[in-house]
């Protein structure tokens, strides 16, 4: 009895060891998750880019700037004219701008004598990312104050989201995640279903070219995705009260490109998976973790190690979220997101070409 039991255990052990997919999931996945959760999940705010406006850079101003630039949480991006505060934040050159008053030394002297008066400096922060703005503004105030009294605390102005509503920050991220998961899941089973139901043979003898077959499969899903896009935009504007500060046309145009990318990604999964269940697992489970961990949806990319930052560059959702925040929350024109737009367009083209080649291989 005991011998037969041990033989059964040995058989099951060999079965597991000889299956590389099971071994990879059991041994490799915990390592990957530990590295990702250990390094990527961090609500600390690091590498905040700060520019300075200093009409009269006196010794006291220089010392305050040195305290800030030597702090590891901040990166000093140089001095800018007082007329370029808004342009500096809108262009993304800096996350915050510190503005020293013309008579900074006199005002600090008045505070030290207990006479009070107007603030000697101001902090203007880009609050489109509420987590970075709330934590970063607190850090920056503490560093600039140094050993001075709290009465001389700088004035803080929050641009784009003065009420610090969290919906302003998470709605673009949620849009990126929903579109990618839903669209990829919808199309990921399309070609696999043909194979499982035996209709792939019909395609083999069909006179329709592969390119037309692929686009024919994408168009119905694209139409449904447009309905999803319209619904989500209406909910974001009228239920969650997220402002559409910029022109709506670039937001819709960018989102349509992202929908095509997500559908192409689903088609690619459909060409490499053998079963519908496998395609759904790949499109749902394997996409979910990179989107949440590496897209900037939940955790600042700037806080991640260099390897994870580089890895995040191949996650399309990262570029979509960055672009939508600029267009929707900051109200920037389309020209401000040309980089993100180009990357998403290139990814879409690559996915369509690869999907077509894989589909041709299946037909052959």
Coordinates of N, CA, C and O in Angstrom, one line a residue, residues 56-235:
X56 N 16.2 88.3 -8.2 CA 17.5 88.8 -7.6 C 18.1 87.6 -6.8 O 17.8 87.4 -5.7
X57 N 19.0 86.8 -7.5 CA 19.6 85.7 -6.8 C 20.6 86.1 -5.7 O 21.9 86.0 -6.0
X58 N 20.2 86.5 -4.6 CA 21.1 86.9 -3.5 C 21.7 85.6 -2.9 O 21.3 84.5 -3.2
X59 N 22.5 85.8 -1.8 CA 23.1 84.7 -1.1 C 22.1 83.8 -0.4 O 22.2 82.6 -0.4
X60 N 21.0 84.5 0.2 CA 20.0 83.7 0.8 C 19.2 82.9 -0.2 O 18.9 81.7 0.1
X61 N 19.0 83.4 -1.4 CA 18.3 82.7 -2.4 C 19.1 81.5 -2.9 O 18.6 80.4 -3.0
X62 N 20.4 81.8 -3.1 CA 21.3 80.7 -3.5 C 21.4 79.6 -2.5 O 21.4 78.4 -2.8
X63 N 21.4 79.9 -1.2 CA 21.4 78.9 -0.2 C 20.1 78.0 -0.2 O 20.2 76.8 0.0
X64 N 19.0 78.7 -0.4 CA 17.7 77.9 -0.4 C 17.7 77.0 -1.6 O 17.3 75.9 -1.5
X65 N 18.2 77.5 -2.8 CA 18.2 76.6 -4.0 C 19.2 75.5 -3.8 O 18.9 74.3 -4.2
X66 N 20.3 75.7 -3.1 CA 21.3 74.6 -2.8 C 20.7 73.6 -1.9 O 20.9 72.4 -2.1
X67 N 19.9 74.0 -0.9 CA 19.3 73.0 0.0 C 18.3 72.1 -0.8 O 18.3 70.9 -0.6
X68 N 17.6 72.7 -1.7 CA 16.7 72.0 -2.5 C 17.4 71.0 -3.5 O 17.0 69.9 -3.6
X69 N 18.4 71.6 -4.2 CA 19.0 70.8 -5.3 C 19.9 69.6 -4.7 O 20.1 68.6 -5.4
X70 N 20.3 69.8 -3.4 CA 21.1 68.7 -2.8 C 20.2 67.6 -2.2 O 20.7 66.6 -1.8
X71 N 18.9 67.9 -2.2 CA 18.0 66.9 -1.6 C 17.7 65.8 -2.7 O 17.4 66.1 -3.8
X72 N 17.8 64.5 -2.3 CA 17.7 63.5 -3.3 C 16.2 63.4 -3.9 O 16.0 62.8 -4.9
X73 N 15.3 64.0 -3.2 CA 13.9 63.9 -3.8 C 13.7 64.9 -4.9 O 12.7 64.7 -5.6
X74 N 14.5 65.9 -5.1 CA 14.3 66.9 -6.1 C 15.5 67.0 -7.1 O 16.6 66.7 -6.8
X75 N 15.1 67.3 -8.3 CA 16.1 67.6 -9.4 C 16.0 69.0 -9.9 O 14.9 69.4 -10.4
X76 N 17.0 69.8 -9.7 CA 17.0 71.2 -10.0 C 17.1 71.3 -11.5 O 18.1 70.9 -12.1
X77 N 16.1 72.0 -12.2 CA 16.1 72.1 -13.6 C 16.5 73.4 -14.1 O 16.4 73.7 -15.3
X78 N 17.1 74.3 -13.2 CA 17.6 75.5 -13.7 C 16.7 76.7 -13.4 O 15.5 76.5 -12.9
X79 N 17.1 77.9 -13.7 CA 16.3 79.1 -13.5 C 15.5 79.4 -14.8 O 16.0 79.2 -15.9
X80 N 14.3 79.9 -14.6 CA 13.5 80.3 -15.7 C 12.9 81.7 -15.4 O 12.8 82.1 -14.3
X81 N 12.6 82.5 -16.5 CA 12.0 83.8 -16.3 C 10.6 83.7 -15.6 O 10.0 82.7 -15.8
X82 N 10.2 84.7 -15.0 CA 8.9 84.7 -14.3 C 7.8 84.6 -15.3 O 6.7 84.2 -14.9
X83 N 8.0 85.0 -16.5 CA 6.9 84.9 -17.5 C 6.7 83.5 -18.1 O 5.8 83.2 -18.8
X84 N 7.6 82.6 -17.7 CA 7.6 81.2 -18.3 C 7.1 80.1 -17.2 O 7.3 79.0 -17.4
X85 N 6.5 80.6 -16.1 CA 6.1 79.6 -15.1 C 5.1 78.6 -15.7 O 5.2 77.4 -15.6
X86 N 4.0 79.2 -16.3 CA 3.0 78.3 -16.8 C 3.5 77.5 -18.0 O 3.2 76.3 -18.1
X87 N 4.3 78.1 -18.9 CA 4.8 77.3 -20.0 C 5.7 76.2 -19.6 O 5.7 75.1 -20.1
X88 N 6.5 76.4 -18.5 CA 7.4 75.4 -18.0 C 6.7 74.2 -17.5 O 7.0 73.0 -17.7
X89 N 5.6 74.4 -16.8 CA 4.8 73.3 -16.2 C 4.0 72.6 -17.3 O 3.9 71.4 -17.4
X90 N 3.4 73.4 -18.3 CA 2.6 72.8 -19.3 C 3.5 71.9 -20.2 O 3.1 70.9 -20.7
X91 N 4.7 72.3 -20.5 CA 5.6 71.6 -21.4 C 6.2 70.3 -20.7 O 6.8 69.5 -21.4
X92 N 6.0 70.2 -19.4 CA 6.6 69.1 -18.7 C 8.0 69.2 -18.3 O 8.7 68.2 -17.9
X93 N 8.6 70.4 -18.5 CA 10.0 70.6 -18.2 C 10.2 70.5 -16.7 O 11.3 70.2 -16.2
X94 N 9.2 70.8 -15.9 CA 9.4 70.7 -14.5 C 8.0 70.3 -13.9 O 6.9 70.6 -14.5
X95 N 8.0 69.7 -12.7 CA 6.8 69.4 -12.0 C 6.4 70.5 -11.1 O 5.2 70.6 -10.7
X96 N 7.3 71.4 -10.7 CA 7.0 72.5 -9.8 C 8.0 73.6 -10.1 O 9.1 73.4 -10.6
X97 N 7.5 74.8 -9.8 CA 8.3 76.0 -10.0 C 8.3 76.8 -8.7 O 7.2 77.1 -8.1
X98 N 9.5 77.1 -8.2 CA 9.6 77.9 -6.9 C 9.9 79.4 -7.4 O 10.9 79.6 -8.1
X99 N 9.1 80.3 -6.9 CA 9.2 81.7 -7.3 C 9.6 82.5 -6.1 O 8.9 82.6 -5.1
X100 N 10.8 83.0 -6.1 CA 11.3 83.9 -5.0 C 10.9 85.3 -5.3 O 10.9 85.8 -6.5
X101 N 10.5 86.0 -4.3 CA 10.0 87.4 -4.4 C 11.2 88.3 -4.7 O 12.4 88.0 -4.5
X102 N 10.9 89.5 -5.4 CA 12.0 90.4 -5.7 C 12.8 90.8 -4.5 O 14.0 91.0 -4.5
X103 N 12.0 91.1 -3.4 CA 12.7 91.5 -2.1 C 12.7 90.4 -1.1 O 12.2 90.5 0.0
X104 N 13.2 89.2 -1.5 CA 13.1 88.0 -0.7 C 13.9 88.2 0.6 O 13.3 87.9 1.7
X105 N 15.1 88.8 0.6 CA 15.8 89.0 1.8 C 15.1 89.9 2.8 O 15.1 89.6 4.0
X106 N 14.5 91.0 2.3 CA 13.7 91.9 3.2 C 12.6 91.2 3.9 O 12.3 91.3 5.1
X107 N 11.8 90.4 3.1 CA 10.6 89.7 3.7 C 11.0 88.6 4.7 O 10.4 88.5 5.7
X108 N 12.1 87.9 4.4 CA 12.6 86.9 5.3 C 13.0 87.6 6.6 O 12.8 87.1 7.7
X109 N 13.7 88.7 6.4 CA 14.1 89.5 7.6 C 13.0 89.9 8.5 O 13.0 89.9 9.7
X110 N 11.9 90.4 7.8 CA 10.7 90.8 8.6 C 10.1 89.7 9.3 O 9.7 89.8 10.5
X111 N 10.0 88.5 8.7 CA 9.5 87.3 9.4 C 10.3 86.9 10.6 O 9.8 86.5 11.7
X112 N 11.7 87.0 10.4 CA 12.6 86.6 11.5 C 12.4 87.6 12.7 O 12.7 87.2 13.9
X113 N 12.0 88.8 12.5 CA 11.8 89.8 13.5 C 10.3 89.7 14.1 O 10.0 90.5 15.0
X114 N 9.5 88.8 13.5 CA 8.2 88.7 14.0 C 7.2 89.7 13.5 O 6.1 89.9 14.0
X115 N 7.6 90.4 12.4 CA 6.8 91.5 11.9 C 5.8 91.0 10.8 O 4.8 91.7 10.5
X116 N 5.9 89.7 10.3 CA 5.0 89.2 9.4 C 5.1 89.9 8.0 O 6.1 90.5 7.7
X117 N 4.0 89.7 7.2 CA 4.0 90.3 5.9 C 3.7 89.3 4.8 O 3.2 88.2 5.1
X118 N 3.9 89.7 3.6 CA 3.6 88.8 2.5 C 4.6 87.7 2.4 O 5.8 87.8 2.8
X119 N 4.2 86.6 1.7 CA 5.1 85.4 1.6 C 6.3 85.8 0.8 O 6.2 86.5 -0.2
X120 N 7.4 85.2 1.2 CA 8.7 85.6 0.5 C 8.9 84.7 -0.8 O 9.7 85.1 -1.6
X121 N 8.2 83.6 -0.8 CA 8.3 82.7 -2.0 C 7.0 82.0 -2.2 O 6.2 81.8 -1.3
X122 N 6.8 81.5 -3.5 CA 5.7 80.7 -3.8 C 6.1 79.4 -4.5 O 7.1 79.3 -5.1
X123 N 5.3 78.4 -4.3 CA 5.5 77.1 -5.0 C 4.3 76.9 -5.9 O 3.1 76.9 -5.4
X124 N 4.6 76.7 -7.2 CA 3.5 76.4 -8.1 C 3.7 75.0 -8.6 O 4.8 74.6 -9.2
X125 N 2.7 74.2 -8.3 CA 2.9 72.7 -8.6 C 1.9 72.2 -9.6 O 0.7 72.7 -9.6
X126 N 2.3 71.3 -10.5 CA 1.4 70.7 -11.4 C 0.7 69.6 -10.6 O 1.3 68.6 -10.3
X127 N -0.6 69.8 -10.4 CA -1.4 68.8 -9.6 C -2.2 67.9 -10.4 O -3.2 67.3 -9.9
X128 N -1.9 67.7 -11.7 CA -2.6 66.7 -12.5 C -2.4 65.3 -11.9 O -3.2 64.4 -12.1
X129 N -1.2 65.0 -11.3 CA -1.0 63.8 -10.5 C -1.1 64.2 -9.0 O -0.2 64.8 -8.5
X130 N -2.2 63.8 -8.4 CA -2.5 64.3 -7.1 C -1.5 63.7 -6.1 O -1.1 64.4 -5.1
X131 N -1.1 62.5 -6.3 CA -0.1 61.8 -5.3 C 1.2 62.6 -5.3 O 1.7 63.0 -4.2
X132 N 1.7 62.9 -6.5 CA 3.0 63.6 -6.6 C 2.9 65.0 -6.0 O 3.7 65.5 -5.3
X133 N 1.7 65.7 -6.4 CA 1.6 67.1 -5.9 C 1.4 67.2 -4.4 O 2.1 68.1 -3.8
X134 N 0.6 66.3 -3.8 CA 0.4 66.5 -2.4 C 1.7 66.2 -1.6 O 2.0 66.9 -0.7
X135 N 2.3 65.1 -1.9 CA 3.5 64.7 -1.2 C 4.7 65.6 -1.5 O 5.4 66.1 -0.6
X136 N 4.8 66.0 -2.8 CA 6.0 66.8 -3.3 C 5.9 68.2 -2.7 O 6.9 68.8 -2.3
X137 N 4.7 68.8 -2.6 CA 4.5 70.1 -2.1 C 4.9 70.2 -0.6 O 5.6 71.1 -0.2
X138 N 4.6 69.1 0.1 CA 4.9 69.1 1.5 C 6.4 69.0 1.7 O 7.0 69.7 2.5
X139 N 7.1 68.1 0.9 CA 8.5 68.0 1.0 C 9.2 69.3 0.7 O 10.1 69.7 1.4
X140 N 8.7 69.9 -0.4 CA 9.4 71.1 -0.9 C 9.3 72.3 0.1 O 10.2 73.0 0.4
X141 N 8.1 72.4 0.7 CA 7.9 73.4 1.8 C 8.9 73.2 2.9 O 9.6 74.2 3.4
X142 N 9.1 72.0 3.4 CA 10.0 71.7 4.5 C 11.4 72.0 4.1 O 12.1 72.6 4.9
X143 N 11.8 71.7 2.9 CA 13.2 71.9 2.5 C 13.5 73.4 2.4 O 14.5 73.9 2.8
X144 N 12.6 74.1 1.8 CA 12.8 75.6 1.6 C 12.7 76.4 2.9 O 13.4 77.4 3.0
X145 N 11.9 75.9 3.8 CA 11.8 76.6 5.1 C 13.2 76.5 5.9 O 13.6 77.4 6.5
X146 N 13.8 75.3 5.7 CA 15.1 75.1 6.5 C 14.8 75.3 8.0 O 14.0 74.7 8.6
X147 N 15.6 76.2 8.6 CA 15.4 76.4 10.0 C 14.5 77.6 10.3 O 14.5 78.1 11.5
X148 N 13.9 78.2 9.3 CA 13.1 79.4 9.5 C 11.7 79.1 10.2 O 11.3 77.9 10.2
X149 N 11.1 80.1 10.7 CA 9.8 79.9 11.4 C 8.7 79.5 10.4 O 8.8 79.8 9.2
X150 N 7.7 78.8 10.9 CA 6.6 78.4 10.1 C 5.8 79.6 9.5 O 5.1 79.4 8.5
X151 N 5.9 80.7 10.1 CA 5.2 81.9 9.7 C 5.6 82.3 8.3 O 4.9 83.0 7.5
X152 N 6.9 82.0 7.9 CA 7.4 82.4 6.6 C 7.2 81.3 5.6 O 7.9 81.2 4.6
X153 N 6.3 80.4 5.8 CA 6.0 79.3 4.9 C 5.6 79.8 3.5 O 4.9 80.8 3.4
X154 N 6.1 79.2 2.5 CA 5.7 79.6 1.1 C 4.3 79.4 0.8 O 3.6 78.5 1.3
X155 N 3.8 80.3 -0.1 CA 2.4 80.0 -0.6 C 2.5 78.9 -1.7 O 3.4 78.8 -2.4
X156 N 1.4 78.1 -1.7 CA 1.4 77.0 -2.6 C 0.2 77.1 -3.5 O -0.9 77.3 -3.1
X157 N 0.5 77.0 -4.8 CA -0.6 77.1 -5.8 C -0.6 75.8 -6.6 O 0.5 75.4 -7.1
X158 N -1.7 75.2 -6.8 CA -1.8 73.9 -7.5 C -2.5 74.2 -8.8 O -3.7 74.6 -8.8
X159 N -1.9 73.9 -9.9 CA -2.4 74.1 -11.2 C -3.1 72.8 -11.7 O -2.8 71.7 -11.3
X160 N -4.1 73.0 -12.5 CA -4.9 72.0 -13.2 C -5.8 71.2 -12.3 O -6.8 70.6 -12.8
X161 N -5.5 71.1 -11.0 CA -6.4 70.4 -10.1 C -6.3 71.0 -8.7 O -5.8 70.4 -7.8
X162 N -6.8 72.2 -8.6 CA -6.6 72.9 -7.3 C -7.3 72.3 -6.1 O -7.0 72.5 -5.0
X163 N -8.4 71.5 -6.4 CA -9.2 70.9 -5.4 C -8.6 69.5 -5.0 O -9.1 68.8 -4.2
X164 N -7.5 69.1 -5.7 CA -6.9 67.8 -5.5 C -7.9 66.6 -5.5 O -7.8 65.7 -4.7
X165 N -8.7 66.7 -6.6 CA -9.7 65.6 -6.7 C -8.9 64.3 -7.3 O -8.3 64.4 -8.3
X166 N -9.1 63.2 -6.6 CA -8.4 62.0 -7.1 C -8.9 61.5 -8.4 O -8.1 60.9 -9.1
X167 N -10.1 61.8 -8.7 CA -10.7 61.4 -10.0 C -9.9 62.0 -11.2 O -9.8 61.3 -12.2
X168 N -9.4 63.2 -11.0 CA -8.6 63.8 -12.1 C -7.4 62.9 -12.4 O -6.9 62.9 -13.6
X169 N -6.8 62.2 -11.4 CA -5.6 61.5 -11.6 C -5.9 60.0 -12.1 O -5.3 59.5 -13.0
X170 N -7.0 59.4 -11.5 CA -7.2 58.0 -11.8 C -8.0 57.7 -13.0 O -7.9 56.6 -13.6
X171 N -8.9 58.7 -13.5 CA -9.7 58.4 -14.6 C -8.9 58.2 -15.9 O -9.2 57.2 -16.6
X172 N -7.9 59.0 -16.3 CA -7.1 58.6 -17.5 C -6.5 57.2 -17.3 O -6.4 56.4 -18.3
X173 N -6.0 56.8 -16.1 CA -5.5 55.5 -16.0 C -6.5 54.4 -16.1 O -6.2 53.4 -16.8
X174 N -7.7 54.6 -15.5 CA -8.7 53.6 -15.7 C -9.1 53.4 -17.1 O -9.4 52.3 -17.6
X175 N -9.2 54.6 -17.8 CA -9.6 54.5 -19.3 C -8.6 53.6 -20.0 O -8.9 52.8 -20.8
X176 N -7.3 53.9 -19.8 CA -6.2 53.1 -20.4 C -6.3 51.6 -20.1 O -6.2 50.8 -21.0
X177 N -6.6 51.3 -18.9 CA -6.7 49.9 -18.5 C -8.0 49.2 -19.1 O -7.9 48.1 -19.6
X178 N -9.1 49.9 -19.0 CA -10.4 49.3 -19.5 C -10.3 49.0 -21.0 O -10.6 48.0 -21.5
X179 N -9.9 50.1 -21.7 CA -9.8 49.9 -23.2 C -8.9 48.7 -23.6 O -9.2 48.0 -24.5
X180 N -7.7 48.7 -23.0 CA -6.8 47.6 -23.4 C -7.3 46.2 -23.0 O -7.3 45.3 -23.9
X181 N -7.9 46.1 -21.8 CA -8.3 44.7 -21.4 C -9.6 44.3 -22.2 O -9.6 43.2 -22.7
X182 N -10.5 45.2 -22.3 CA -11.8 44.8 -23.0 C -11.6 44.5 -24.5 O -12.0 43.5 -25.0
X183 N -10.8 45.5 -25.1 CA -10.6 45.3 -26.6 C -9.8 44.1 -26.9 O -10.0 43.3 -27.8
X184 N -8.7 43.9 -26.1 CA -7.8 42.7 -26.3 C -8.6 41.4 -26.0 O -8.5 40.4 -26.8
X185 N -9.5 41.4 -25.0 CA -10.2 40.2 -24.7 C -11.2 39.9 -25.8 O -11.5 38.7 -26.2
X186 N -11.9 41.0 -26.3 CA -12.9 40.7 -27.4 C -12.3 40.1 -28.6 O -12.9 39.2 -29.2
X187 N -11.1 40.6 -29.0 CA -10.6 40.1 -30.3 C -9.7 38.9 -30.1 O -9.4 38.2 -31.1
X188 N -9.2 38.6 -28.9 CA -8.2 37.5 -28.7 C -8.8 36.2 -29.1 O -8.1 35.2 -29.3
X189 N -10.1 36.0 -29.0 CA -10.7 34.7 -29.3 C -11.2 34.6 -30.7 O -11.7 33.5 -31.1
X190 N -11.1 35.7 -31.5 CA -11.7 35.6 -32.8 C -11.1 34.6 -33.8 O -11.9 33.8 -34.3
X191 N -9.8 34.5 -33.9 CA -9.2 33.5 -34.8 C -9.2 32.1 -34.2 O -9.3 31.1 -34.8
X192 N -8.9 32.1 -32.8 CA -8.9 30.8 -32.1 C -10.3 30.2 -32.3 O -10.3 28.9 -32.4
X193 N -11.3 31.0 -32.2 CA -12.7 30.4 -32.3 C -12.9 29.7 -33.7 O -13.5 28.7 -33.8
X194 N -12.3 30.4 -34.7 CA -12.4 29.8 -36.1 C -11.8 28.4 -36.1 O -12.3 27.5 -36.7
X195 N -10.7 28.3 -35.4 CA -9.9 27.0 -35.4 C -10.7 26.0 -34.6 O -10.8 24.8 -35.0
X196 N -11.2 26.4 -33.4 CA -11.9 25.4 -32.5 C -13.2 24.9 -33.1 O -13.6 23.8 -32.9
X197 N -13.9 25.8 -33.8 CA -15.2 25.4 -34.4 C -15.0 24.8 -35.8 O -16.0 24.4 -36.4
X198 N -13.8 24.7 -36.3 CA -13.6 24.1 -37.6 C -13.8 24.9 -38.8 O -13.8 24.4 -39.9
X199 N -14.1 26.2 -38.6 CA -14.3 27.1 -39.8 C -13.0 27.7 -40.4 O -13.1 28.5 -41.3
X200 N -11.9 27.3 -39.8 CA -10.7 27.8 -40.3 C -10.5 27.3 -41.8 O -9.9 28.0 -42.6
X201 N -11.0 26.1 -42.0 CA -10.9 25.5 -43.4 C -11.6 26.4 -44.4 O -11.2 26.5 -45.6
X202 N -12.7 27.0 -44.0 CA -13.4 27.9 -44.9 C -12.6 29.0 -45.3 O -12.5 29.5 -46.4
X203 N -11.8 29.6 -44.3 CA -10.9 30.7 -44.6 C -9.8 30.3 -45.5 O -9.3 31.0 -46.3
X204 N -9.4 29.0 -45.3 CA -8.3 28.5 -46.2 C -8.6 28.5 -47.7 O -7.7 28.8 -48.5
X205 N -9.9 28.3 -48.0 CA -10.3 28.2 -49.4 C -11.0 29.5 -49.8 O -11.4 29.6 -50.9
X206 N -11.0 30.5 -48.9 CA -11.7 31.7 -49.2 C -10.8 32.6 -50.1 O -9.6 32.6 -50.0
X207 N -11.5 33.3 -51.1 CA -10.7 34.2 -52.0 C -10.3 35.5 -51.3 O -9.6 36.3 -51.9
X208 N -10.9 35.7 -50.1 CA -10.6 37.0 -49.5 C -9.2 37.0 -49.0 O -8.7 36.0 -48.4
X209 N -8.5 38.1 -49.2 CA -7.1 38.3 -48.7 C -7.0 38.4 -47.2 O -8.0 38.9 -46.6
X210 N -5.9 37.9 -46.6 CA -5.8 37.9 -45.2 C -5.9 39.3 -44.6 O -6.5 39.4 -43.5
X211 N -5.4 40.3 -45.3 CA -5.6 41.7 -44.7 C -7.0 42.1 -44.5 O -7.4 42.6 -43.5
X212 N -7.9 41.7 -45.5 CA -9.3 42.0 -45.4 C -10.0 41.2 -44.3 O -10.9 41.7 -43.7
X213 N -9.5 39.9 -44.2 CA -10.1 39.1 -43.1 C -9.8 39.7 -41.8 O -10.7 39.8 -40.9
X214 N -8.6 40.1 -41.6 CA -8.2 40.7 -40.3 C -9.0 42.0 -40.0 O -9.5 42.2 -38.9
X215 N -9.1 42.8 -41.0 CA -9.8 44.1 -40.8 C -11.3 43.8 -40.6 O -12.0 44.5 -39.9
X216 N -11.8 42.8 -41.3 CA -13.2 42.5 -41.2 C -13.5 42.0 -39.7 O -14.6 42.2 -39.2
X217 N -12.6 41.3 -39.1 CA -12.7 40.9 -37.7 C -12.6 42.1 -36.8 O -13.2 42.1 -35.7
X218 N -11.8 43.1 -37.1 CA -11.6 44.2 -36.2 C -12.7 45.2 -36.2 O -13.1 45.8 -35.2
X219 N -13.4 45.4 -37.4 CA -14.4 46.5 -37.5 C -15.5 46.3 -36.6 O -15.9 47.3 -35.9
X220 N -16.2 45.2 -36.4 CA -17.3 45.1 -35.5 C -16.9 45.4 -34.0 O -17.6 46.1 -33.3
X221 N -15.7 44.9 -33.7 CA -15.2 45.1 -32.3 C -14.8 46.6 -32.1 O -15.0 47.2 -31.1
X222 N -14.3 47.2 -33.2 CA -14.0 48.6 -33.2 C -15.2 49.5 -32.9 O -15.2 50.4 -32.2
X223 N -16.3 49.1 -33.6 CA -17.6 49.8 -33.4 C -18.1 49.7 -32.0 O -18.5 50.7 -31.4
X224 N -18.0 48.5 -31.4 CA -18.4 48.3 -30.0 C -17.5 49.1 -29.1 O -17.9 49.7 -28.1
X225 N -16.2 49.2 -29.4 CA -15.3 49.9 -28.6 C -15.5 51.4 -28.6 O -15.3 52.1 -27.6
X226 N -16.0 51.9 -29.8 CA -16.4 53.3 -29.9 C -17.5 53.7 -29.0 O -17.6 54.7 -28.4
X227 N -18.5 52.7 -28.9 CA -19.6 52.9 -27.9 C -19.1 53.0 -26.5 O -19.5 53.8 -25.7
X228 N -18.1 52.1 -26.2 CA -17.5 52.1 -24.9 C -16.8 53.4 -24.6 O -16.9 54.0 -23.5
X229 N -16.1 53.9 -25.6 CA -15.4 55.2 -25.5 C -16.3 56.3 -25.2 O -16.1 57.1 -24.3
X230 N -17.4 56.4 -25.9 CA -18.4 57.5 -25.7 C -19.0 57.4 -24.3 O -19.1 58.4 -23.6
X231 N -19.3 56.1 -23.9 CA -19.9 56.0 -22.6 C -19.0 56.4 -21.5 O -19.4 57.1 -20.5
X232 N -17.7 56.0 -21.6 CA -16.7 56.3 -20.5 C -16.4 57.8 -20.5 O -16.3 58.4 -19.4
X233 N -16.4 58.5 -21.7 CA -16.1 59.9 -21.7 C -17.3 60.7 -21.0 O -17.1 61.6 -20.3
X234 N -18.5 60.2 -21.3 CA -19.7 60.9 -20.7 C -19.7 60.7 -19.2 O -20.0 61.6 -18.4
X235 N -19.4 59.4 -18.8 CA -19.3 59.2 -17.3 C -18.3 60.0 -16.6 O -18.5 60.6 -15.5

